[in-house]
């Protein structure tokens, strides 16, 4: 089936480029760093807190358009999504593997 | 009808040609959440992010209904062998 609708329009892509470079570490998650709303998001928050790195979180539950657009932007189907230095780093499982090293 | 464990296994078997595959339904039966361990030659020379992307795109159709997918292991057969040998050594 082909898609005739894309959530990621050029204006939104430009905005996302700015958001992911606004901080060294940016996490798109369900909930926020003080109140994660899913176990996978919570796992990544706890890892980042334990590493003592400053990071920014954005709640994708509050914005359905953002949620759909991010899936296309990162070519990644699920959340949380972690960005480091403006580049997509991975989801929960990848973050756990690297945190173990 | 949700996604079944057997459906996920069949798709990954046909697309990734795995030498080892373990799919665990972590949803309690509703088919919305799975954990996967997969060993495939196709991962050779690929970084972890690329390997996970390969699994995600193999399951693109299923992902529309899956809420959570956890890829616990994505190894090459060589890596799996090395891991098994090192864990055997630790146990001994």
CSV table of N, CA and C in Angstrom, one decimal, chain B residues 4-87:
chain,number,residue,atom,x,y,z
B,4,UNK,N,1.0,-12.5,15.7
B,4,UNK,CA,1.3,-13.7,16.6
B,4,UNK,C,2.8,-13.9,16.6
B,5,UNK,N,3.2,-14.6,17.6
B,5,UNK,CA,4.6,-15.0,17.8
B,5,UNK,C,5.1,-15.8,16.5
B,6,UNK,N,4.2,-16.7,16.0
B,6,UNK,CA,4.5,-17.5,14.9
B,6,UNK,C,4.7,-16.6,13.6
B,7,UNK,N,3.8,-15.6,13.5
B,7,UNK,CA,3.9,-14.7,12.4
B,7,UNK,C,5.2,-13.9,12.4
B,8,UNK,N,5.7,-13.5,13.6
B,8,UNK,CA,6.9,-12.7,13.7
B,8,UNK,C,8.1,-13.7,13.3
B,9,UNK,N,8.0,-14.9,13.8
B,9,UNK,CA,9.0,-15.9,13.5
B,9,UNK,C,9.1,-16.2,12.0
B,10,UNK,N,7.9,-16.4,11.4
B,10,UNK,CA,7.9,-16.7,10.0
B,10,UNK,C,8.5,-15.6,9.1
B,11,UNK,N,8.2,-14.3,9.5
B,11,UNK,CA,8.7,-13.2,8.7
B,11,UNK,C,10.2,-13.1,8.9
B,12,UNK,N,10.7,-13.2,10.1
B,12,UNK,CA,12.1,-13.0,10.3
B,12,UNK,C,12.9,-14.2,9.7
B,13,UNK,N,12.3,-15.4,9.7
B,13,UNK,CA,13.0,-16.6,9.1
B,13,UNK,C,13.1,-16.4,7.6
B,14,UNK,N,12.0,-15.9,7.0
B,14,UNK,CA,12.1,-15.8,5.5
B,14,UNK,C,13.0,-14.6,5.1
B,15,UNK,N,13.0,-13.5,5.9
B,15,UNK,CA,13.7,-12.3,5.4
B,15,UNK,C,15.2,-12.3,5.9
B,16,UNK,N,15.4,-12.8,7.1
B,16,UNK,CA,16.8,-12.7,7.7
B,16,UNK,C,17.6,-13.9,7.7
B,17,UNK,N,17.0,-15.1,7.3
B,17,UNK,CA,17.7,-16.3,7.2
B,17,UNK,C,18.5,-16.6,8.5
B,18,UNK,N,17.9,-16.6,9.7
B,18,UNK,CA,18.7,-16.6,10.9
B,18,UNK,C,19.2,-18.1,11.2
B,19,UNK,N,20.4,-18.2,11.9
B,19,UNK,CA,20.9,-19.5,12.3
B,19,UNK,C,20.3,-19.8,13.7
B,20,UNK,N,19.9,-18.7,14.4
B,20,UNK,CA,19.2,-18.8,15.7
B,20,UNK,C,18.2,-17.8,15.8
B,21,UNK,N,17.0,-18.1,16.3
B,21,UNK,CA,15.9,-17.1,16.4
B,21,UNK,C,15.1,-17.5,17.6
B,22,UNK,N,14.9,-16.5,18.5
B,22,UNK,CA,14.0,-16.7,19.6
B,22,UNK,C,13.1,-15.5,19.7
B,23,UNK,N,11.8,-15.8,19.6
B,23,UNK,CA,10.8,-14.8,19.7
B,23,UNK,C,9.9,-15.0,21.0
B,24,UNK,N,9.9,-14.1,21.9
B,24,UNK,CA,9.1,-14.2,23.1
B,24,UNK,C,8.0,-13.2,23.1
B,25,UNK,N,6.7,-13.7,23.2
B,25,UNK,CA,5.6,-12.9,23.4
B,25,UNK,C,5.6,-12.3,24.8
B,26,UNK,N,5.8,-11.0,24.9
B,26,UNK,CA,5.9,-10.4,26.3
B,26,UNK,C,4.6,-9.7,26.6
B,27,UNK,N,3.6,-9.9,25.8
B,27,UNK,CA,2.3,-9.1,25.9
B,27,UNK,C,1.3,-9.9,26.8
B,28,UNK,N,1.6,-11.1,27.1
B,28,UNK,CA,0.6,-11.9,27.8
B,28,UNK,C,-0.4,-12.5,26.9
B,29,UNK,N,-0.1,-12.6,25.6
B,29,UNK,CA,-0.9,-13.2,24.6
B,29,UNK,C,-1.7,-12.4,23.6
B,30,UNK,N,-1.7,-11.0,23.8
B,30,UNK,CA,-2.5,-10.2,22.9
B,30,UNK,C,-1.6,-9.8,21.7
B,31,UNK,N,-0.4,-10.2,21.7
B,31,UNK,CA,0.4,-10.0,20.5
B,31,UNK,C,0.9,-8.6,20.2
B,32,UNK,N,1.0,-7.8,21.3
B,32,UNK,CA,1.3,-6.4,21.1
B,32,UNK,C,2.8,-6.1,21.4
B,33,UNK,N,3.4,-7.1,22.0
B,33,UNK,CA,4.8,-6.8,22.6
B,33,UNK,C,5.6,-8.1,22.5
B,34,UNK,N,6.8,-7.9,21.9
B,34,UNK,CA,7.7,-9.1,21.7
B,34,UNK,C,9.1,-8.8,22.1
B,35,UNK,N,9.9,-9.8,22.5
B,35,UNK,CA,11.3,-9.7,22.7
B,35,UNK,C,12.0,-10.7,21.7
B,36,UNK,N,13.1,-10.3,21.1
B,36,UNK,CA,13.7,-11.1,20.1
B,36,UNK,C,15.2,-11.3,20.3
B,37,UNK,N,15.6,-12.5,20.1
B,37,UNK,CA,17.1,-12.7,19.9
B,37,UNK,C,17.3,-13.3,18.6
B,38,UNK,N,18.2,-12.8,17.8
B,38,UNK,CA,18.4,-13.3,16.4
B,38,UNK,C,19.9,-13.3,16.1
B,39,UNK,N,20.3,-14.4,15.4
B,39,UNK,CA,21.6,-14.5,14.9
B,39,UNK,C,21.6,-14.8,13.4
B,40,UNK,N,22.2,-13.9,12.7
B,40,UNK,CA,22.2,-14.0,11.2
B,40,UNK,C,23.5,-13.6,10.6
B,41,UNK,N,23.8,-14.2,9.5
B,41,UNK,CA,25.0,-13.9,8.7
B,41,UNK,C,24.8,-12.4,8.1
B,42,UNK,N,23.5,-12.0,7.9
B,42,UNK,CA,23.3,-10.7,7.3
B,42,UNK,C,23.7,-9.6,8.1
B,43,UNK,N,24.0,-9.8,9.4
B,43,UNK,CA,24.5,-8.7,10.3
B,43,UNK,C,26.0,-8.5,10.1
B,44,UNK,N,26.7,-9.3,9.4
B,44,UNK,CA,28.1,-9.2,9.2
B,44,UNK,C,28.5,-7.8,8.7
B,45,UNK,N,29.4,-7.2,9.4
B,45,UNK,CA,29.9,-5.8,8.9
B,45,UNK,C,28.9,-4.7,9.2
B,46,UNK,N,27.8,-5.0,9.9
B,46,UNK,CA,26.9,-3.9,10.2
B,46,UNK,C,27.0,-3.5,11.7
B,47,UNK,N,26.8,-2.2,12.0
B,47,UNK,CA,26.8,-1.7,13.3
B,47,UNK,C,25.5,-2.0,14.0
B,48,UNK,N,25.4,-1.9,15.3
B,48,UNK,CA,24.2,-2.3,16.1
B,48,UNK,C,23.0,-1.6,15.6
B,49,UNK,N,23.1,-0.3,15.4
B,49,UNK,CA,21.9,0.5,14.9
B,49,UNK,C,21.4,0.0,13.6
B,50,UNK,N,22.4,-0.3,12.7
B,50,UNK,CA,22.0,-0.9,11.4
B,50,UNK,C,21.3,-2.2,11.5
B,51,UNK,N,21.8,-3.0,12.4
B,51,UNK,CA,21.2,-4.4,12.6
B,51,UNK,C,19.8,-4.3,13.1
B,52,UNK,N,19.6,-3.3,14.1
B,52,UNK,CA,18.2,-3.2,14.6
B,52,UNK,C,17.3,-2.6,13.5
B,53,UNK,N,17.8,-1.7,12.7
B,53,UNK,CA,17.0,-1.2,11.6
B,53,UNK,C,16.6,-2.3,10.6
B,54,UNK,N,17.5,-3.3,10.4
B,54,UNK,CA,17.2,-4.4,9.5
B,54,UNK,C,16.1,-5.2,10.0
B,55,UNK,N,16.1,-5.4,11.3
B,55,UNK,CA,15.0,-6.2,12.0
B,55,UNK,C,13.7,-5.4,11.9
B,56,UNK,N,13.8,-4.1,12.2
B,56,UNK,CA,12.6,-3.2,12.2
B,56,UNK,C,12.0,-3.2,10.8
B,57,UNK,N,12.8,-3.1,9.7
B,57,UNK,CA,12.2,-3.0,8.4
B,57,UNK,C,11.7,-4.4,7.9
B,58,UNK,N,12.4,-5.5,8.4
B,58,UNK,CA,11.8,-6.8,8.1
B,58,UNK,C,10.4,-7.0,8.6
B,59,UNK,N,10.2,-6.3,9.8
B,59,UNK,CA,8.9,-6.5,10.5
B,59,UNK,C,8.0,-5.2,10.3
B,60,UNK,N,8.2,-4.5,9.2
B,60,UNK,CA,7.5,-3.2,9.0
B,60,UNK,C,6.0,-3.4,9.0
B,61,UNK,N,5.5,-4.4,8.4
B,61,UNK,CA,4.0,-4.7,8.4
B,61,UNK,C,3.5,-5.0,9.8
B,62,UNK,N,4.3,-5.8,10.5
B,62,UNK,CA,3.9,-6.2,11.9
B,62,UNK,C,4.0,-5.0,12.8
B,63,UNK,N,5.0,-4.2,12.6
B,63,UNK,CA,5.2,-3.0,13.5
B,63,UNK,C,4.0,-2.1,13.6
B,64,UNK,N,3.2,-2.1,12.6
B,64,UNK,CA,2.0,-1.3,12.6
B,64,UNK,C,1.1,-1.7,13.8
B,65,UNK,N,1.1,-2.9,14.2
B,65,UNK,CA,0.3,-3.4,15.3
B,65,UNK,C,1.0,-3.7,16.6
B,66,UNK,N,2.4,-3.9,16.4
B,66,UNK,CA,3.2,-4.1,17.6
B,66,UNK,C,3.5,-2.8,18.4
B,67,UNK,N,3.2,-2.8,19.7
B,67,UNK,CA,3.5,-1.6,20.5
B,67,UNK,C,4.9,-1.5,20.9
B,68,UNK,N,5.5,-2.7,21.3
B,68,UNK,CA,6.8,-2.7,21.8
B,68,UNK,C,7.6,-3.9,21.3
B,69,UNK,N,8.7,-3.6,20.7
B,69,UNK,CA,9.6,-4.6,20.2
B,69,UNK,C,11.0,-4.4,20.9
B,70,UNK,N,11.4,-5.5,21.6
B,70,UNK,CA,12.7,-5.4,22.2
B,70,UNK,C,13.7,-6.4,21.5
B,71,UNK,N,14.7,-5.8,20.9
B,71,UNK,CA,15.7,-6.7,20.2
B,71,UNK,C,16.8,-6.9,21.2
B,72,UNK,N,16.8,-8.0,22.0
B,72,UNK,CA,17.7,-8.3,23.0
B,72,UNK,C,19.1,-8.6,22.5
B,73,UNK,N,19.1,-9.4,21.4
B,73,UNK,CA,20.4,-9.7,20.8
B,73,UNK,C,20.3,-9.7,19.3
B,74,UNK,N,21.3,-9.1,18.6
B,74,UNK,CA,21.3,-9.2,17.1
B,74,UNK,C,22.8,-9.5,16.8
B,75,UNK,N,23.1,-10.7,16.7
B,75,UNK,CA,24.5,-11.1,16.6
B,75,UNK,C,24.8,-11.8,15.2
B,76,UNK,N,26.1,-11.9,14.9
B,76,UNK,CA,26.5,-12.7,13.8
B,76,UNK,C,26.8,-14.1,14.4
B,77,UNK,N,26.8,-15.2,13.5
B,77,UNK,CA,27.1,-16.5,14.1
B,77,UNK,C,28.5,-16.5,14.8
B,78,UNK,N,29.4,-15.8,14.2
B,78,UNK,CA,30.8,-15.8,14.8
B,78,UNK,C,30.7,-15.2,16.2
B,79,UNK,N,30.0,-14.1,16.4
B,79,UNK,CA,29.8,-13.4,17.7
B,79,UNK,C,29.1,-14.3,18.7
B,80,UNK,N,28.1,-15.0,18.2
B,80,UNK,CA,27.4,-15.9,19.1
B,80,UNK,C,28.3,-17.0,19.7
B,81,UNK,N,29.1,-17.5,18.7
B,81,UNK,CA,30.0,-18.6,19.1
B,81,UNK,C,31.0,-18.1,20.2
B,82,UNK,N,31.5,-16.9,19.9
B,82,UNK,CA,32.5,-16.2,20.9
B,82,UNK,C,31.9,-16.0,22.2
B,83,UNK,N,30.6,-15.5,22.2
B,83,UNK,CA,29.9,-15.3,23.5
B,83,UNK,C,29.7,-16.6,24.3
B,84,UNK,N,29.3,-17.6,23.5
B,84,UNK,CA,29.0,-18.9,24.2
B,84,UNK,C,30.3,-19.5,24.8
B,85,UNK,N,31.4,-19.3,24.1
B,85,UNK,CA,32.7,-19.8,24.6
B,85,UNK,C,33.2,-19.1,25.8
B,86,UNK,N,33.0,-17.7,25.8
B,86,UNK,CA,33.4,-17.0,27.0
B,86,UNK,C,32.5,-17.2,28.2
B,87,UNK,N,31.2,-17.5,28.0
B,87,UNK,CA,30.4,-17.8,29.1
B,87,UNK,C,30.7,-19.2,29.7
